XYZ file of N, CA and C in Angstrom:
708
model
N 96.010 249.666 -106.532
C 95.264 250.400 -105.507
C 96.223 251.355 -104.792
N 95.803 252.609 -104.627
C 96.636 253.579 -103.929
C 96.730 253.236 -102.446
N 97.742 253.759 -101.778
C 97.934 253.431 -100.362
C 96.810 253.988 -99.489
N 96.332 255.189 -99.810
C 95.259 255.721 -98.963
C 94.007 254.863 -99.098
N 93.805 254.297 -100.302
C 92.647 253.421 -100.499
C 92.851 252.084 -99.789
N 94.084 251.597 -99.776
C 94.378 250.338 -99.079
C 94.131 250.483 -97.574
N 94.543 251.620 -97.018
C 94.318 251.870 -95.590
C 92.818 251.978 -95.320
N 92.112 252.673 -96.200
C 90.656 252.801 -96.076
C 90.002 251.429 -96.055
N 90.383 250.582 -97.014
C 89.786 249.246 -97.112
C 90.070 248.407 -95.870
N 91.319 248.475 -95.368
C 91.679 247.698 -94.179
C 90.820 248.108 -92.983
N 90.690 249.424 -92.758
C 89.913 249.900 -91.614
C 88.417 249.652 -91.826
N 87.959 249.826 -93.056
C 86.553 249.557 -93.361
C 86.207 248.112 -93.039
N 87.091 247.175 -93.426
C 86.828 245.757 -93.180
C 86.768 245.466 -91.687
N 87.662 246.079 -90.913
C 87.658 245.863 -89.464
C 86.380 246.408 -88.828
N 85.866 247.500 -89.361
C 84.619 248.065 -88.844
C 83.446 247.174 -89.229
N 83.414 246.727 -90.475
C 82.328 245.873 -90.957
C 82.259 244.577 -90.172
N 83.430 243.979 -89.884
C 83.471 242.684 -89.199
C 83.323 242.814 -87.689
N 83.276 244.067 -87.173
C 83.092 244.264 -85.741
C 84.369 244.253 -84.941
N 85.522 244.095 -85.611
C 86.802 244.126 -84.889
C 87.017 245.507 -84.283
N 86.572 246.546 -85.004
C 86.519 247.905 -84.469
C 85.043 248.236 -84.252
N 84.604 248.145 -83.013
C 83.182 248.300 -82.694
C 82.800 249.780 -82.604
N 81.488 250.098 -82.688
C 81.050 251.484 -82.541
C 81.587 252.114 -81.260
N 82.114 253.346 -81.393
C 82.656 254.071 -80.249
C 84.116 253.811 -79.962
N 84.694 252.806 -80.618
C 86.100 252.471 -80.390
C 86.996 253.435 -81.170
N 88.097 253.816 -80.547
C 89.057 254.706 -81.208
C 89.802 253.938 -82.293
N 89.952 254.548 -83.462
C 90.712 253.928 -84.546
C 92.148 254.441 -84.481
N 93.102 253.746 -85.108
C 94.503 254.194 -85.059
C 94.641 255.641 -85.537
N 95.537 256.361 -84.898
C 95.767 257.755 -85.250
C 96.544 257.859 -86.559
N 96.638 259.086 -87.094
C 97.430 259.296 -88.306
C 98.876 258.854 -88.078
N 99.424 259.192 -86.922
C 100.807 258.820 -86.616
C 100.964 257.304 -86.579
N 100.024 256.604 -85.923
C 100.090 255.141 -85.845
C 99.968 254.508 -87.228
N 99.091 255.070 -88.060
C 98.919 254.538 -89.413
C 100.156 254.806 -90.266
N 100.783 255.976 -90.086
C 102.012 256.272 -90.839
C 103.099 255.261 -90.521
N 103.231 254.927 -89.236
C 104.251 253.955 -88.839
C 103.909 252.551 -89.339
N 102.630 252.202 -89.279
C 102.210 250.857 -89.694
C 102.377 250.630 -91.189
N 102.027 251.637 -91.981
C 102.021 251.457 -93.435
C 103.218 252.110 -94.130
N 104.002 252.906 -93.395
C 105.156 253.553 -94.001
C 104.774 254.576 -95.054
N 103.757 255.392 -94.759
C 103.265 256.378 -95.724
C 103.315 257.771 -95.110
N 102.965 258.758 -95.925
C 103.003 260.147 -95.480
C 101.759 260.517 -94.673
N 101.837 261.661 -94.010
C 100.691 262.159 -93.243
C 99.520 262.468 -94.166
N 99.802 262.996 -95.360
C 98.733 263.323 -96.306
C 97.940 262.067 -96.694
N 98.654 260.934 -96.821
C 97.999 259.677 -97.207
C 97.069 259.182 -96.105
N 97.550 259.178 -94.855
C 96.707 258.695 -93.752
C 95.552 259.663 -93.496
N 95.805 260.967 -93.656
C 94.749 261.950 -93.445
C 93.630 261.765 -94.469
N 94.006 261.498 -95.723
C 92.989 261.286 -96.764
C 92.173 260.030 -96.476
N 92.845 258.944 -96.023
C 92.137 257.699 -95.720
C 91.115 257.921 -94.603
N 91.520 258.633 -93.536
C 90.608 258.873 -92.422
C 89.481 259.820 -92.821
N 89.793 260.821 -93.657
C 88.744 261.736 -94.118
C 87.718 261.006 -94.985
N 88.195 260.061 -95.802
C 87.269 259.281 -96.637
C 86.363 258.415 -95.772
N 86.916 257.834 -94.703
C 86.104 257.034 -93.780
C 85.065 257.908 -93.084
N 85.456 259.129 -92.737
C 84.525 260.059 -92.105
C 83.408 260.437 -93.083
N 83.781 260.721 -94.333
C 82.783 261.105 -95.338
C 81.826 259.963 -95.650
N 82.293 258.728 -95.456
C 81.436 257.555 -95.681
C 80.554 257.260 -94.477
N 80.737 258.031 -93.390
C 79.917 257.844 -92.196
C 80.387 256.730 -91.289
N 81.599 256.196 -91.550
C 82.091 255.071 -90.764
C 82.809 255.510 -89.491
N 83.423 256.696 -89.505
C 84.109 257.174 -88.313
C 83.754 258.630 -88.062
N 84.015 259.083 -86.840
C 83.881 260.490 -86.463
C 85.259 260.988 -86.054
N 85.658 262.156 -86.545
C 86.949 262.750 -86.180
C 86.697 263.868 -85.186
N 87.270 263.721 -83.988
C 87.046 264.690 -82.917
C 88.347 265.431 -82.629
N 88.312 266.720 -82.784
C 89.511 267.540 -82.599
C 90.065 267.385 -81.196
N 91.337 267.015 -81.112
C 91.997 266.858 -79.824
C 91.794 265.497 -79.182
N 90.903 264.676 -79.746
C 90.623 263.362 -79.158
C 91.002 262.210 -80.077
N 90.866 262.412 -81.369
C 91.179 261.342 -82.304
C 89.974 260.960 -83.146
N 90.043 259.796 -83.758
C 88.973 259.298 -84.622
C 88.339 258.066 -83.987
N 86.998 257.971 -84.089
C 86.255 256.901 -83.436
C 85.233 256.318 -84.410
N 84.970 255.023 -84.263
C 83.982 254.366 -85.101
C 82.611 254.957 -84.785
N 81.885 255.308 -85.827
C 80.568 255.934 -85.653
C 79.606 254.991 -84.940
N 78.716 255.576 -84.156
C 77.687 254.794 -83.464
C 76.534 254.535 -84.432
N 76.824 253.732 -85.459
C 75.828 253.437 -86.491
C 75.655 251.933 -86.608
N 74.671 251.518 -87.402
C 74.448 250.102 -87.630
C 75.633 249.484 -88.354
N 75.979 248.284 -87.951
C 77.061 247.561 -88.594
C 76.689 247.233 -90.038
N 77.663 247.341 -90.941
C 77.468 247.000 -92.341
C 78.058 245.613 -92.589
N 77.240 244.666 -93.055
C 77.690 243.292 -93.238
C 77.533 242.885 -94.691
N 78.646 242.538 -95.314
C 78.625 242.033 -96.684
C 78.178 240.572 -96.639
N 77.082 240.255 -97.325
C 76.566 238.889 -97.314
C 77.590 237.890 -97.836
N 78.518 238.345 -98.668
C 79.521 237.438 -99.211
C 80.448 236.905 -98.124
N 80.560 237.632 -96.999
C 81.452 237.166 -95.950
C 80.900 235.918 -95.258
N 79.603 235.632 -95.432
C 79.047 234.422 -94.838
C 79.651 233.163 -95.449
N 80.211 233.302 -96.647
C 80.877 232.168 -97.292
C 82.390 232.346 -97.285
N 82.870 233.270 -96.444
C 84.294 233.559 -96.388
C 85.041 232.470 -95.622
N 86.074 231.912 -96.247
C 86.898 230.906 -95.569
C 87.611 231.536 -94.379
N 88.030 232.797 -94.526
C 88.714 233.492 -93.427
C 87.832 233.542 -92.186
N 86.563 233.969 -92.350
C 85.660 234.043 -91.199
C 85.353 232.660 -90.643
N 85.205 231.675 -91.551
C 84.895 230.317 -91.104
C 86.042 229.722 -90.303
N 87.286 230.078 -90.638
C 88.446 229.505 -89.958
C 88.884 230.304 -88.739
N 88.582 231.611 -88.725
C 89.082 232.448 -87.645
C 87.981 233.099 -86.812
N 86.734 233.004 -87.280
C 85.643 233.581 -86.515
C 85.562 235.090 -86.658
N 84.582 235.690 -86.005
C 84.396 237.133 -86.029
C 84.454 237.666 -84.601
N 84.503 239.002 -84.481
C 84.660 239.618 -83.174
C 83.484 239.288 -82.256
N 83.763 239.197 -80.947
C 82.728 238.901 -79.962
C 83.003 237.602 -79.230
N 81.988 237.115 -78.521
C 82.150 235.887 -77.747
C 80.871 235.055 -77.822
N 80.943 233.827 -77.305
C 79.788 232.926 -77.303
C 79.380 232.568 -75.872
N 78.087 232.355 -75.694
C 77.546 231.726 -74.488
C 76.978 230.373 -74.893
N 77.285 229.342 -74.111
C 76.795 227.996 -74.422
C 75.369 227.848 -73.893
N 74.447 227.514 -74.797
C 73.060 227.270 -74.395
C 72.814 225.788 -74.162
N 73.416 224.927 -74.975
C 73.297 223.480 -74.773
C 74.366 222.776 -75.585
N 74.745 221.596 -75.153
C 75.695 220.758 -75.886
C 75.401 219.307 -75.533
N 75.387 218.439 -76.544
C 75.045 217.041 -76.277
C 75.465 216.148 -77.442
N 75.514 214.840 -77.139
C 75.684 213.806 -78.155
C 74.332 213.136 -78.326
N 73.881 212.996 -79.542
C 72.566 212.410 -79.797
C 72.604 211.666 -81.126
N 71.467 211.261 -81.615
C 71.400 210.648 -82.947
C 70.820 211.668 -83.919
N 71.121 211.491 -85.193
C 70.765 212.497 -86.196
C 69.268 212.795 -86.203
N 68.443 211.772 -86.014
C 66.995 211.977 -86.078
C 66.472 212.812 -84.916
N 67.225 212.904 -83.820
C 66.787 213.671 -82.656
C 67.415 215.062 -82.587
N 68.342 215.354 -83.480
C 68.998 216.662 -83.459
C 68.011 217.747 -83.872
N 68.177 218.939 -83.329
C 67.264 220.041 -83.646
C 67.510 220.612 -85.029
N 68.634 220.246 -85.650
C 68.979 220.698 -86.993
C 69.356 219.481 -87.824
N 68.752 219.339 -88.989
C 69.025 218.183 -89.839
C 70.433 218.272 -90.430
N 71.155 217.152 -90.374
C 72.456 217.025 -91.032
C 72.210 216.274 -92.338
N 72.161 216.962 -93.474
C 71.815 216.309 -94.741
C 72.712 215.112 -95.048
N 72.073 214.002 -95.409
C 72.810 212.797 -95.766
C 73.059 211.848 -94.614
N 72.825 212.295 -93.393
C 73.062 211.437 -92.229
C 71.930 210.422 -92.086
N 72.269 209.204 -91.662
C 71.260 208.198 -91.359
C 70.629 208.517 -90.015
N 69.363 208.154 -89.799
C 68.674 208.521 -88.558
C 69.421 208.114 -87.286
N 70.141 206.974 -87.324
C 70.812 206.480 -86.123
C 72.273 206.936 -86.014
N 72.752 207.724 -86.950
C 74.136 208.209 -86.876
C 74.317 209.063 -85.631
N 75.422 208.837 -84.929
C 75.733 209.650 -83.753
C 76.241 211.019 -84.206
N 75.688 212.053 -83.606
C 76.091 213.418 -83.947
C 76.307 214.227 -82.669
N 77.033 215.313 -82.823
C 77.198 216.284 -81.741
C 76.370 217.507 -82.084
N 75.601 217.979 -81.110
C 74.796 219.192 -81.292
C 75.265 220.237 -80.289
N 75.571 221.421 -80.796
C 76.036 222.528 -79.955
C 75.214 223.761 -80.292
N 74.607 224.370 -79.271
C 73.813 225.584 -79.463
C 74.451 226.700 -78.642
N 74.738 227.819 -79.317
C 75.404 228.932 -78.652
C 74.724 230.259 -79.004
N 74.856 231.214 -78.092
C 74.410 232.577 -78.382
C 75.651 233.431 -78.637
N 75.649 234.113 -79.776
C 76.763 234.978 -80.145
C 76.502 236.388 -79.655
N 77.507 236.966 -78.979
C 77.435 238.350 -78.516
C 78.543 239.146 -79.185
N 78.263 240.415 -79.504
C 79.284 241.227 -80.153
C 80.267 241.772 -79.122
N 81.177 242.630 -79.571
C 82.225 243.133 -78.678
C 81.674 244.037 -77.588
N 80.397 244.452 -77.709
C 79.738 245.232 -76.658
C 78.805 244.370 -75.819
N 78.902 243.044 -75.979
C 78.087 242.073 -75.239
C 76.600 242.166 -75.575
N 76.284 242.601 -76.781
C 74.895 242.624 -77.254
C 74.647 241.340 -78.038
N 73.571 240.589 -77.722
C 73.299 239.349 -78.463
C 72.980 239.641 -79.923
N 73.655 238.931 -80.825
C 73.471 239.185 -82.255
C 72.980 237.959 -83.016
N 73.163 236.751 -82.467
C 72.754 235.555 -83.203
C 72.645 234.361 -82.263
N 71.854 233.381 -82.696
C 71.816 232.068 -82.047
C 72.307 231.058 -83.067
N 73.346 230.309 -82.698
C 73.988 229.382 -83.619
C 73.763 227.943 -83.163
N 73.342 227.108 -84.095
C 73.182 225.676 -83.832
C 74.102 224.911 -84.768
N 74.989 224.100 -84.191
C 75.949 223.309 -84.967
C 75.619 221.823 -84.806
N 75.661 221.081 -85.896
C 75.504 219.624 -85.842
C 76.567 219.009 -86.749
N 77.331 218.064 -86.206
C 78.356 217.367 -86.983
C 78.459 215.922 -86.523
N 79.045 215.085 -87.359
C 79.201 213.674 -87.006
C 80.090 213.528 -85.775
N 79.634 212.710 -84.831
C 80.405 212.434 -83.613
C 81.768 211.841 -83.957
N 81.830 210.983 -84.971
C 83.076 210.299 -85.318
C 84.176 211.260 -85.758
N 83.799 212.455 -86.224
C 84.807 213.418 -86.669
C 85.629 213.953 -85.505
N 85.011 214.085 -84.339
C 85.696 214.655 -83.176
C 85.028 214.152 -81.897
N 85.319 212.910 -81.491
C 84.648 212.325 -80.314
C 84.836 213.130 -79.029
N 85.918 213.908 -78.919
C 86.179 214.660 -77.695
C 85.861 216.152 -77.851
N 85.078 216.499 -78.854
C 84.798 217.913 -79.102
C 84.163 218.602 -77.898
N 83.262 217.922 -77.202
C 82.579 218.544 -76.071
C 83.499 218.797 -74.888
N 84.722 218.251 -74.927
C 85.720 218.547 -73.895
C 86.522 219.797 -74.245
N 86.256 220.381 -75.424
C 86.982 221.565 -75.884
C 86.455 222.827 -75.209
N 87.125 223.934 -75.467
C 86.665 225.249 -75.017
C 85.534 225.671 -75.954
N 84.310 225.315 -75.606
C 83.185 225.498 -76.513
C 82.826 226.964 -76.730
N 83.167 227.823 -75.779
C 82.857 229.242 -75.946
C 83.672 229.848 -77.080
N 84.888 229.360 -77.280
C 85.772 229.930 -78.291
C 86.003 228.986 -79.472
N 85.266 227.885 -79.509
C 85.448 226.887 -80.555
C 85.065 227.447 -81.928
N 85.930 227.249 -82.913
C 85.646 227.562 -84.310
C 85.665 226.230 -85.045
N 84.508 225.794 -85.525
C 84.341 224.432 -86.036
C 85.320 224.110 -87.161
N 85.398 224.953 -88.184
C 86.270 224.649 -89.323
C 87.723 224.572 -88.893
N 88.136 225.493 -88.051
C 89.513 225.470 -87.551
C 89.775 224.186 -86.779
N 88.824 223.786 -85.955
C 88.953 222.569 -85.155
C 89.081 221.338 -86.049
N 88.223 221.233 -87.061
C 88.273 220.081 -87.960
C 89.578 220.061 -88.761
N 90.024 221.232 -89.182
C 91.289 221.321 -89.922
C 92.451 220.836 -89.076
N 92.465 221.216 -87.795
C 93.535 220.786 -86.890
C 93.515 219.271 -86.681
N 92.343 218.654 -86.824
C 92.220 217.206 -86.689
C 92.559 216.474 -87.986
N 92.834 217.238 -89.038
C 93.167 216.617 -90.313
C 91.968 216.250 -91.162
N 90.792 216.764 -90.820
C 89.585 216.491 -91.599
C 89.602 217.369 -92.855
N 89.452 216.762 -94.010
C 89.489 217.500 -95.275
C 88.131 218.130 -95.565
N 88.097 219.459 -95.673
C 86.890 220.185 -96.057
C 87.142 220.806 -97.417
N 86.292 220.457 -98.368
C 86.518 220.883 -99.757
C 85.794 222.169 -100.108
N 84.532 222.284 -99.727
C 83.747 223.470 -100.065
C 82.850 223.885 -98.903
N 82.421 225.150 -98.953
C 81.474 225.706 -97.992
C 80.270 226.206 -98.781
N 79.089 225.706 -98.448
C 77.866 226.184 -99.097
C 77.029 226.916 -98.056
N 76.452 228.067 -98.462
C 75.656 228.884 -97.542
C 74.279 229.149 -98.135
N 73.250 228.955 -97.317
C 71.878 229.282 -97.685
C 71.407 230.434 -96.799
N 70.661 231.382 -97.368
C 70.098 232.495 -96.617
C 68.585 232.498 -96.817
N 67.846 232.656 -95.727
C 66.390 232.701 -95.855
C 65.786 233.624 -94.806
N 64.718 234.341 -95.174
C 64.025 235.191 -94.197
C 63.143 234.343 -93.292
N 63.136 234.657 -92.008
C 62.328 233.916 -91.036
C 61.769 234.904 -90.017
N 60.928 234.406 -89.144
C 60.432 235.185 -88.003
C 60.998 234.588 -86.728
N 61.416 235.444 -85.800
C 61.967 234.974 -84.527
C 60.811 234.654 -83.595
N 60.787 233.426 -83.111
C 59.685 232.983 -82.260
C 60.207 232.402 -80.955
N 59.284 232.067 -80.092
C 59.476 231.393 -78.809
C 60.653 231.962 -78.014
N 61.428 231.070 -77.397
C 62.488 231.499 -76.476
C 63.594 232.260 -77.188
N 63.739 232.045 -78.483
C 64.825 232.701 -79.212
C 64.661 234.216 -79.242
N 63.411 234.695 -79.262
C 63.202 236.146 -79.251
C 63.696 236.750 -77.942
N 63.469 236.028 -76.842
C 63.948 236.501 -75.541
C 65.467 236.486 -75.481
N 66.080 235.430 -76.028
C 67.543 235.325 -76.011
C 68.198 236.416 -76.841
N 67.524 236.860 -77.905
C 68.086 237.903 -78.765
C 67.614 239.299 -78.376
N 66.686 239.370 -77.423
C 66.233 240.677 -76.955
C 65.365 241.421 -77.944
N 64.543 240.683 -78.711
C 63.652 241.318 -79.687
C 62.241 240.769 -79.485
N 61.208 241.487 -79.961
C 59.835 240.996 -79.811
C 59.612 239.722 -80.624
N 58.742 238.835 -80.125
C 58.395 237.632 -80.867
C 57.749 238.012 -82.193
N 58.132 237.313 -83.248
C 57.615 237.605 -84.571
C 58.467 238.566 -85.377
N 59.562 239.050 -84.786
C 60.450 239.968 -85.505
C 61.052 239.280 -86.731
N 61.002 239.902 -87.909
C 61.640 239.318 -89.093
C 63.156 239.256 -88.906
N 63.763 238.207 -89.421
C 65.209 238.034 -89.249
C 65.782 237.281 -90.444
N 67.092 237.191 -90.456
C 67.795 236.446 -91.495
C 68.378 235.187 -90.876
N 68.137 234.054 -91.516
C 68.722 232.795 -91.057
C 69.741 232.297 -92.072
N 70.941 232.043 -91.595
C 72.003 231.522 -92.453
C 72.242 230.062 -92.110
N 72.259 229.214 -93.132
C 72.606 227.804 -92.930
C 73.858 227.490 -93.744
N 74.875 227.010 -93.053
C 76.153 226.702 -93.689
C 76.408 225.206 -93.676
N 76.971 224.693 -94.774
C 77.347 223.286 -94.849
C 78.824 223.170 -95.202
N 79.537 222.360 -94.446
C 80.931 222.040 -94.764
C 80.946 220.700 -95.481
N 81.485 220.680 -96.703
C 81.458 219.474 -97.522
C 82.846 218.866 -97.667
N 82.893 217.527 -97.618
C 84.127 216.775 -97.841
C 84.396 216.703 -99.348
N 85.615 216.334 -99.718
C 85.923 216.193 -101.156
C 84.983 215.234 -101.892
N 84.430 214.241 -101.195
C 83.516 213.294 -101.855
C 82.069 213.801 -101.887
N 81.844 215.033 -101.433
C 80.511 215.617 -101.466
C 79.692 215.409 -100.215
N 80.181 214.581 -99.286
C 79.432 214.331 -98.044
C 79.449 215.575 -97.166
N 78.298 215.900 -96.578
C 78.213 217.050 -95.672
C 78.677 216.614 -94.287
N 79.743 217.236 -93.809
C 80.362 216.863 -92.538
C 79.724 217.581 -91.351
N 79.334 218.824 -91.585
C 78.806 219.655 -90.497
C 77.863 220.676 -91.079
N 76.852 221.041 -90.322
C 75.952 222.118 -90.732
C 75.733 223.049 -89.546
N 75.638 224.325 -89.848
C 75.412 225.342 -88.826
C 74.257 226.228 -89.257
N 73.320 226.459 -88.350
C 72.234 227.400 -88.591
C 72.419 228.593 -87.658
N 72.444 229.789 -88.238
C 72.610 231.010 -87.442
C 71.393 231.899 -87.632
N 70.679 232.140 -86.546
C 69.551 233.066 -86.555
C 70.095 234.431 -86.172
N 70.082 235.352 -87.123
C 70.794 236.623 -86.968
C 69.821 237.746 -86.643
N 70.078 238.427 -85.545
C 69.245 239.572 -85.152
C 69.329 240.649 -86.235
N 68.182 241.139 -86.726
C 68.195 241.997 -87.911
C 68.379 243.489 -87.654
N 68.173 243.937 -86.423
C 68.093 245.372 -86.188
C 69.432 246.030 -85.869
N 70.501 245.251 -85.854
C 71.803 245.803 -85.494
C 72.723 245.998 -86.692
N 72.251 245.611 -87.888
C 73.134 245.686 -89.043
C 72.340 245.869 -90.326
N 73.029 246.410 -91.320
C 72.501 246.460 -92.680
C 73.266 245.429 -93.494
N 72.535 244.618 -94.259
C 73.155 243.567 -95.055
C 73.236 244.016 -96.513
N 74.371 243.735 -97.144
C 74.562 244.165 -98.520
C 75.474 243.185 -99.238
N 75.546 243.327 -100.566
C 76.503 242.594 -101.386
C 77.289 243.608 -102.194
N 78.605 243.492 -102.152
C 79.474 244.392 -102.917
C 80.495 243.559 -103.663
N 80.549 243.738 -104.987
C 81.509 243.015 -105.816
C 82.246 244.016 -106.696
N 83.459 243.680 -107.129
C 84.214 244.601 -107.988
C 83.479 244.825 -109.305
N 83.489 246.055 -109.769
C 82.879 246.372 -111.059
C 83.738 245.810 -112.171
N 83.128 245.370 -113.277
C 83.917 244.829 -114.395
C 84.776 245.907 -115.032
N 85.904 245.509 -115.540
C 86.804 246.442 -116.225
C 86.251 246.679 -117.625
N 85.763 247.893 -117.840
C 85.123 248.206 -119.118
C 86.100 248.756 -120.155
N 87.356 248.909 -119.752
C 88.337 249.453 -120.696
C 88.801 248.366 -121.665
């Protein structure tokens, strides 16, 4: 991969993941030259390609800024270990947190017995501009982290937390399904009741196949375009 393409990909990923939000200034040609150790022609080509793709706007005398357009989200990132361990840009608001039994949890933990103690955490995700983008419901076995509710729940990243506790997670499975936003959730996301949306359900599996934790994310649909992009096969 050429250097101008590598710079393009790095900045594109930051824009897609929301690390560089709409309206935010992107690094200048000079800053990129110092960061990557390349020529001005290389950084200029990378920024021009981003502009031609509609991802940034170049303003004479001011610099380059992320376009005020809908966020582009690769569906494959929903199964990304990087995102699961480090999270995405923005912050959380805690809607509820409690210890209960599996049968009373608002989200089923597959394989759990009805009387198993579980932790349920419901949060609203806001992007870097404080716009609500999702409602997340997490359910995991209480025995995995008895003091989890004493943690910083606004910034808690479940997989990272379990890894730090020494809990072995072998695989991540993700389900995607179309749903309609109803009841209080439409108000929390700032959309009309009945709005079509995407719901993501994630399962963290132990090496023995047991599901340790499940997360359901109701994702507001009007702020992003969802796509899948994979490398083309080498036909040579």
